Short mmCIF file of C-alpha atoms and ligand atoms in Angstrom, two decimals:
data_model
loop_
_atom_site.label_atom_id
_atom_site.label_comp_id
_atom_site.label_asym_id
_atom_site.label_seq_id
_atom_site.Cartn_x
_atom_site.Cartn_y
_atom_site.Cartn_z
CA MET F 1 -2.61 5.09 -18.48
CA ARG F 2 0.81 6.36 -17.83
CA LYS F 3 3.45 6.60 -20.65
CA LYS F 4 6.43 4.22 -20.89
CA ILE F 5 9.58 6.34 -21.83
CA VAL F 6 13.19 5.54 -22.71
CA ALA F 7 15.28 8.69 -22.65
CA GLY F 8 18.91 9.05 -23.77
CA ASN F 9 21.11 11.59 -21.91
CA TRP F 10 24.18 12.24 -24.07
CA LYS F 11 25.78 14.50 -21.51
CA MET F 12 28.82 16.20 -22.78
CA ASN F 13 29.78 13.63 -25.38
CA LEU F 14 30.03 13.09 -29.12
CA GLY F 15 31.19 15.43 -31.88
CA LEU F 16 28.62 16.73 -34.45
CA ASP F 17 29.34 13.90 -36.93
CA GLU F 18 29.17 11.21 -34.35
CA ALA F 19 25.94 12.76 -32.88
CA MET F 20 24.12 12.99 -36.21
CA ASN F 21 25.25 9.48 -37.10
CA LEU F 22 23.72 8.23 -33.96
CA ALA F 23 20.49 10.13 -34.61
CA SER F 24 20.16 9.02 -38.12
CA GLU F 25 20.89 5.45 -37.19
CA LEU F 26 18.18 5.47 -34.47
CA LYS F 27 15.83 7.08 -36.66
CA VAL F 28 16.11 4.37 -39.24
CA LYS F 29 15.65 1.71 -36.62
CA ILE F 30 12.62 3.48 -35.17
CA ASP F 31 11.09 3.98 -38.71
CA ASN F 32 11.51 0.26 -39.40
CA GLN F 33 9.83 -0.68 -36.13
CA LEU F 34 6.94 1.45 -36.83
CA ASP F 35 6.80 0.14 -40.39
CA THR F 36 6.68 -3.44 -39.32
CA GLY F 37 4.48 -2.76 -36.35
CA GLU F 38 7.17 -4.70 -34.46
CA ALA F 39 7.44 -3.46 -30.82
CA GLY F 40 9.54 -4.71 -27.90
CA VAL F 41 9.29 -7.94 -25.86
CA GLY F 42 5.87 -6.92 -24.36
CA GLY F 43 4.56 -5.54 -27.62
CA GLU F 44 4.63 -1.92 -26.38
CA LEU F 45 6.39 0.99 -28.00
CA PRO F 46 7.70 3.60 -25.45
CA GLU F 47 8.17 7.22 -26.10
CA VAL F 48 11.75 7.95 -26.96
CA ILE F 49 13.31 11.35 -25.79
CA PHE F 50 16.73 12.52 -26.77
CA PHE F 51 18.70 14.86 -24.56
CA PRO F 52 21.63 16.02 -26.56
CA PRO F 53 23.94 18.86 -25.74
CA TYR F 54 22.39 22.22 -26.43
CA VAL F 55 24.49 22.84 -29.55
CA TYR F 56 22.85 19.99 -31.36
CA LEU F 57 19.37 20.53 -30.26
CA SER F 58 18.38 22.35 -33.53
CA ARG F 59 19.84 19.70 -35.69
CA MET F 60 18.19 16.98 -33.76
CA LEU F 61 14.95 18.85 -34.11
CA ASP F 62 15.49 18.97 -37.90
CA ILE F 63 15.46 15.14 -37.73
CA PHE F 64 12.69 14.53 -35.06
CA HIS F 65 10.48 17.63 -35.03
CA ASN F 66 6.84 16.45 -34.93
CA TYR F 67 7.86 12.86 -35.10
CA GLU F 68 5.39 10.90 -33.23
CA GLY F 69 6.56 9.16 -30.33
CA VAL F 70 9.86 10.99 -30.30
CA GLY F 71 10.68 13.96 -28.09
CA VAL F 72 13.79 16.19 -27.91
CA GLY F 73 14.89 18.06 -24.78
CA ALA F 74 17.67 20.00 -23.04
CA GLN F 75 19.91 18.64 -20.37
CA ASN F 76 19.35 21.87 -18.34
CA VAL F 77 17.40 24.96 -18.31
CA HIS F 78 17.88 28.44 -16.71
CA HIS F 79 15.50 29.54 -14.04
CA ASN F 80 14.94 32.89 -15.66
CA GLU F 81 13.13 33.46 -19.02
CA HIS F 82 15.80 36.01 -20.28
CA GLY F 83 18.24 38.44 -19.29
CA ALA F 84 21.99 39.02 -18.59
CA HIS F 85 22.95 35.45 -17.87
CA THR F 86 25.88 34.84 -20.06
CA GLY F 87 26.17 31.25 -21.21
CA GLU F 88 22.73 30.23 -20.22
CA VAL F 89 19.81 29.14 -22.15
CA SER F 90 16.06 29.66 -21.25
CA ALA F 91 12.92 27.70 -21.50
CA LEU F 92 11.43 30.10 -23.71
CA MET F 93 14.43 29.70 -26.25
CA LEU F 94 13.95 25.98 -25.94
CA ARG F 95 10.28 26.14 -26.72
CA SER F 96 10.78 28.58 -29.49
CA LEU F 97 13.21 25.98 -31.10
CA GLY F 98 10.57 23.26 -30.82
CA ALA F 99 11.99 21.24 -27.98
CA ASN F 100 9.44 19.63 -25.56
CA TYR F 101 11.62 18.64 -22.41
CA SER F 102 14.32 19.43 -20.12
CA LEU F 103 16.20 17.54 -17.58
CA VAL F 104 16.08 19.32 -14.26
CA GLY F 105 18.03 18.37 -11.12
CA HIS F 106 20.43 15.86 -12.72
CA SER F 107 22.93 14.82 -9.93
CA GLU F 108 25.83 16.11 -11.91
CA ARG F 109 24.30 19.54 -11.95
CA ARG F 110 23.46 19.19 -8.24
CA GLN F 111 27.00 18.23 -7.50
CA GLN F 112 29.15 20.00 -10.03
CA PHE F 113 27.09 23.27 -10.22
CA GLY F 114 25.67 23.43 -6.74
CA GLU F 115 22.15 23.28 -7.78
CA ASP F 116 19.70 22.88 -4.88
CA ASP F 117 16.20 21.98 -4.60
CA GLU F 118 15.04 25.60 -4.31
CA LEU F 119 16.73 26.64 -7.57
CA LEU F 120 15.37 23.44 -9.13
CA ALA F 121 11.90 24.46 -8.20
CA ALA F 122 12.41 27.73 -9.99
CA LYS F 123 13.63 25.91 -13.04
CA ILE F 124 10.47 23.86 -13.07
CA ALA F 125 8.27 26.80 -12.70
CA THR F 126 10.03 28.53 -15.69
CA ALA F 127 9.88 25.39 -17.75
CA LEU F 128 6.32 24.62 -17.14
CA LYS F 129 5.31 28.34 -17.89
CA ASN F 130 7.02 27.99 -21.30
CA GLY F 131 5.62 24.67 -22.23
CA ILE F 132 8.79 22.71 -21.58
CA LYS F 133 8.05 19.51 -19.62
CA PRO F 134 10.62 18.90 -16.85
CA VAL F 135 12.16 15.55 -16.09
CA TYR F 136 12.88 15.89 -12.47
CA CYS F 137 15.87 13.78 -11.39
CA CYS F 138 16.12 12.67 -7.66
CA GLY F 139 18.34 10.08 -5.96
CA GLU F 140 20.57 9.38 -2.93
CA GLN F 141 24.39 9.21 -2.64
CA LEU F 142 26.00 5.94 -1.46
CA PRO F 143 26.48 6.92 2.30
CA GLU F 144 22.84 7.98 2.34
CA ARG F 145 21.80 4.62 1.11
CA GLU F 146 24.37 2.77 3.36
CA SER F 147 22.94 4.86 6.41
CA ASP F 148 19.35 3.89 5.36
CA LYS F 149 18.49 7.50 4.62
CA HIS F 150 17.71 6.92 0.89
CA PHE F 151 13.79 7.04 1.25
CA GLN F 152 14.06 10.27 3.22
CA VAL F 153 16.47 11.95 0.89
CA VAL F 154 14.33 11.28 -1.99
CA GLU F 155 11.26 12.42 -0.36
CA ASP F 156 12.93 15.64 0.53
CA GLN F 157 14.10 16.27 -2.95
CA LEU F 158 10.53 15.63 -4.13
CA LYS F 159 8.81 17.86 -1.49
CA ARG F 160 11.14 20.81 -1.96
CA GLY F 161 11.51 20.67 -5.78
CA LEU F 162 8.21 19.35 -6.94
CA PHE F 163 5.49 19.20 -4.40
CA TRP F 164 4.60 22.97 -4.39
CA LEU F 165 3.03 22.34 -7.96
CA ASP F 166 -0.78 21.80 -8.25
CA GLU F 167 -2.07 18.57 -9.66
CA THR F 168 -2.72 20.03 -13.12
CA GLN F 169 0.86 21.24 -13.47
CA LEU F 170 2.24 17.87 -12.10
CA LYS F 171 0.66 16.16 -15.08
CA ASN F 172 3.33 17.69 -17.27
CA VAL F 173 6.24 16.32 -15.11
CA ILE F 174 8.27 13.21 -15.42
CA ILE F 175 10.26 11.85 -12.51
CA ALA F 176 13.68 10.11 -12.93
CA TYR F 177 15.05 8.20 -9.94
CA GLU F 178 18.75 8.03 -10.28
CA PRO F 179 20.75 6.66 -7.35
CA VAL F 180 23.94 8.72 -7.64
CA TRP F 181 26.02 5.54 -6.73
CA ALA F 182 24.69 3.89 -9.87
CA ILE F 183 25.37 6.62 -12.45
CA GLY F 184 28.25 5.90 -14.80
CA THR F 185 29.66 3.21 -12.32
CA GLY F 186 28.35 -0.06 -13.80
CA ARG F 187 26.80 -0.58 -10.37
CA THR F 188 23.10 -0.83 -11.37
CA ALA F 189 20.25 -0.83 -8.71
CA THR F 190 18.85 -4.29 -8.52
CA PRO F 191 15.17 -4.37 -9.94
CA ASP F 192 13.95 -4.92 -6.35
CA GLN F 193 15.89 -1.59 -5.15
CA ALA F 194 14.35 0.26 -8.10
CA GLN F 195 11.05 -1.02 -7.60
CA GLU F 196 10.84 -0.26 -3.89
CA MET F 197 11.95 3.33 -4.53
CA HIS F 198 9.51 3.90 -7.24
CA ALA F 199 6.77 2.47 -5.21
CA HIS F 200 7.77 4.86 -2.41
CA ILE F 201 7.75 7.90 -4.88
CA ARG F 202 4.29 6.82 -6.22
CA LYS F 203 2.95 6.51 -2.68
CA LEU F 204 4.21 10.14 -1.80
CA ILE F 205 2.45 11.49 -4.85
CA MET F 206 -0.70 9.69 -3.84
CA GLU F 207 -0.54 11.18 -0.30
CA LYS F 208 0.22 14.62 -1.50
CA TYR F 209 -2.12 14.64 -4.63
CA SER F 210 -4.44 11.68 -5.46
CA ALA F 211 -4.40 8.24 -6.58
CA GLU F 212 -5.02 9.22 -10.08
CA ALA F 213 -1.94 11.58 -10.08
CA ALA F 214 0.18 8.73 -8.68
CA GLU F 215 -1.05 6.32 -11.21
CA ASN F 216 -0.51 8.64 -14.15
CA MET F 217 2.96 9.71 -13.17
CA SER F 218 5.81 8.17 -15.32
CA ILE F 219 8.81 7.24 -13.02
CA LEU F 220 11.94 6.44 -14.86
CA TYR F 221 15.06 4.63 -13.57
CA GLY F 222 18.47 5.79 -14.26
CA GLY F 223 22.02 4.71 -13.38
CA SER F 224 23.86 2.06 -15.37
CA CYS F 225 20.82 0.83 -17.10
CA ASN F 226 21.94 -1.01 -20.38
CA ALA F 227 20.74 -3.43 -23.09
CA LYS F 228 21.33 -6.31 -20.68
CA ASN F 229 19.63 -5.21 -17.54
CA ALA F 230 16.79 -3.03 -19.07
CA ALA F 231 14.26 -5.55 -19.56
CA GLU F 232 14.29 -6.89 -15.98
CA LEU F 233 14.17 -3.30 -14.47
CA PHE F 234 11.30 -2.22 -16.89
CA ALA F 235 9.40 -5.24 -15.76
CA GLN F 236 9.01 -3.89 -12.47
CA PRO F 237 5.38 -2.60 -11.93
CA ASP F 238 6.57 0.88 -10.91
CA VAL F 239 9.30 1.21 -13.32
CA ASP F 240 7.99 3.08 -16.40
CA GLY F 241 11.19 3.26 -18.34
CA GLY F 242 14.71 4.65 -18.14
CA LEU F 243 16.95 7.56 -18.38
CA ILE F 244 20.06 6.30 -19.96
CA GLY F 245 23.53 7.78 -20.07
CA GLY F 246 26.48 5.82 -21.43
CA ALA F 247 24.34 3.14 -23.08
CA SER F 248 22.43 5.81 -25.08
CA LEU F 249 25.69 6.68 -27.17
CA LYS F 250 25.50 3.41 -29.31
CA SER F 251 22.52 3.06 -31.54
CA ASP F 252 22.37 -0.77 -31.16
CA ASP F 253 22.58 -0.59 -27.36
CA PHE F 254 19.98 2.15 -27.09
CA PHE F 255 17.57 0.56 -29.44
CA ARG F 256 17.80 -2.80 -27.47
CA ILE F 257 16.85 -0.75 -24.43
CA ILE F 258 13.85 0.79 -26.42
CA GLN F 259 12.73 -2.62 -27.18
CA SER F 260 12.99 -3.90 -23.62
CA PHE F 261 9.37 -3.52 -22.70
P1 LIG Y 1 24.40 6.12 -16.95
O1 LIG Y 1 23.96 7.54 -16.65
O2 LIG Y 1 23.26 5.53 -17.70
O3 LIG Y 1 25.64 6.29 -17.72
O4 LIG Y 1 24.69 5.56 -15.52
C1 LIG Y 1 22.58 7.86 -16.36
C2 LIG Y 1 22.36 9.35 -16.12
O5 LIG Y 1 23.11 10.11 -15.64
O6 LIG Y 1 21.15 9.84 -16.55
#
């Protein structure tokens, strides 16, 4: 069965003290939840993944390394393993630190740093080679949705970025559907909009790979997902959890989202 996942993308936010307080508060809440065996609404405990800024990764891993059900990942990864790339961080380094995941292709990286699907495919290759599981982000911009091109846009992103992998490699990938118009805007996709895109993504995986590959892929929704709307989104049959930005910066809100299954 595919995994339910709630991931927190802290982006470029929080000073060290704030970051460590947030992590410790969440650890206490997760510890308590595990102790009491009390899970979310549906009685399920999702995997939790933190995506802090690079500079806090090591500190986060001091807290959560080998903690069952909690992963720690980077927000970005370079497409080369090492070399003269000033300011960059490689999958090999992430792995040597004990990190398990990396976001790849977040829309802010696509837009602000010009990352295209070809580069993202190379990042995915290096990540997988070094034991880092990529969370591949895809999603359309507002004009693309308004002109009814959203299914095609996401399909192209998947085909170019991901669908060159073989089925065994694909097992180590997570997909996050994040409509760009919903990110940080407070304008969340409706549960129906999320469901129909997630079902579309799953169908594409089935056509390219197999029913089993499609069934096992965790597909997360991201874009103004918060403590109020998470339960309704996560109740959709093809929504396997969330990639949370703003609402992952407050422990109460993020924990309520974790409990929304
Ligand atoms: P948001 O960000 O929850 O603040 O909209 C989501 C994301 O960018 O991953």
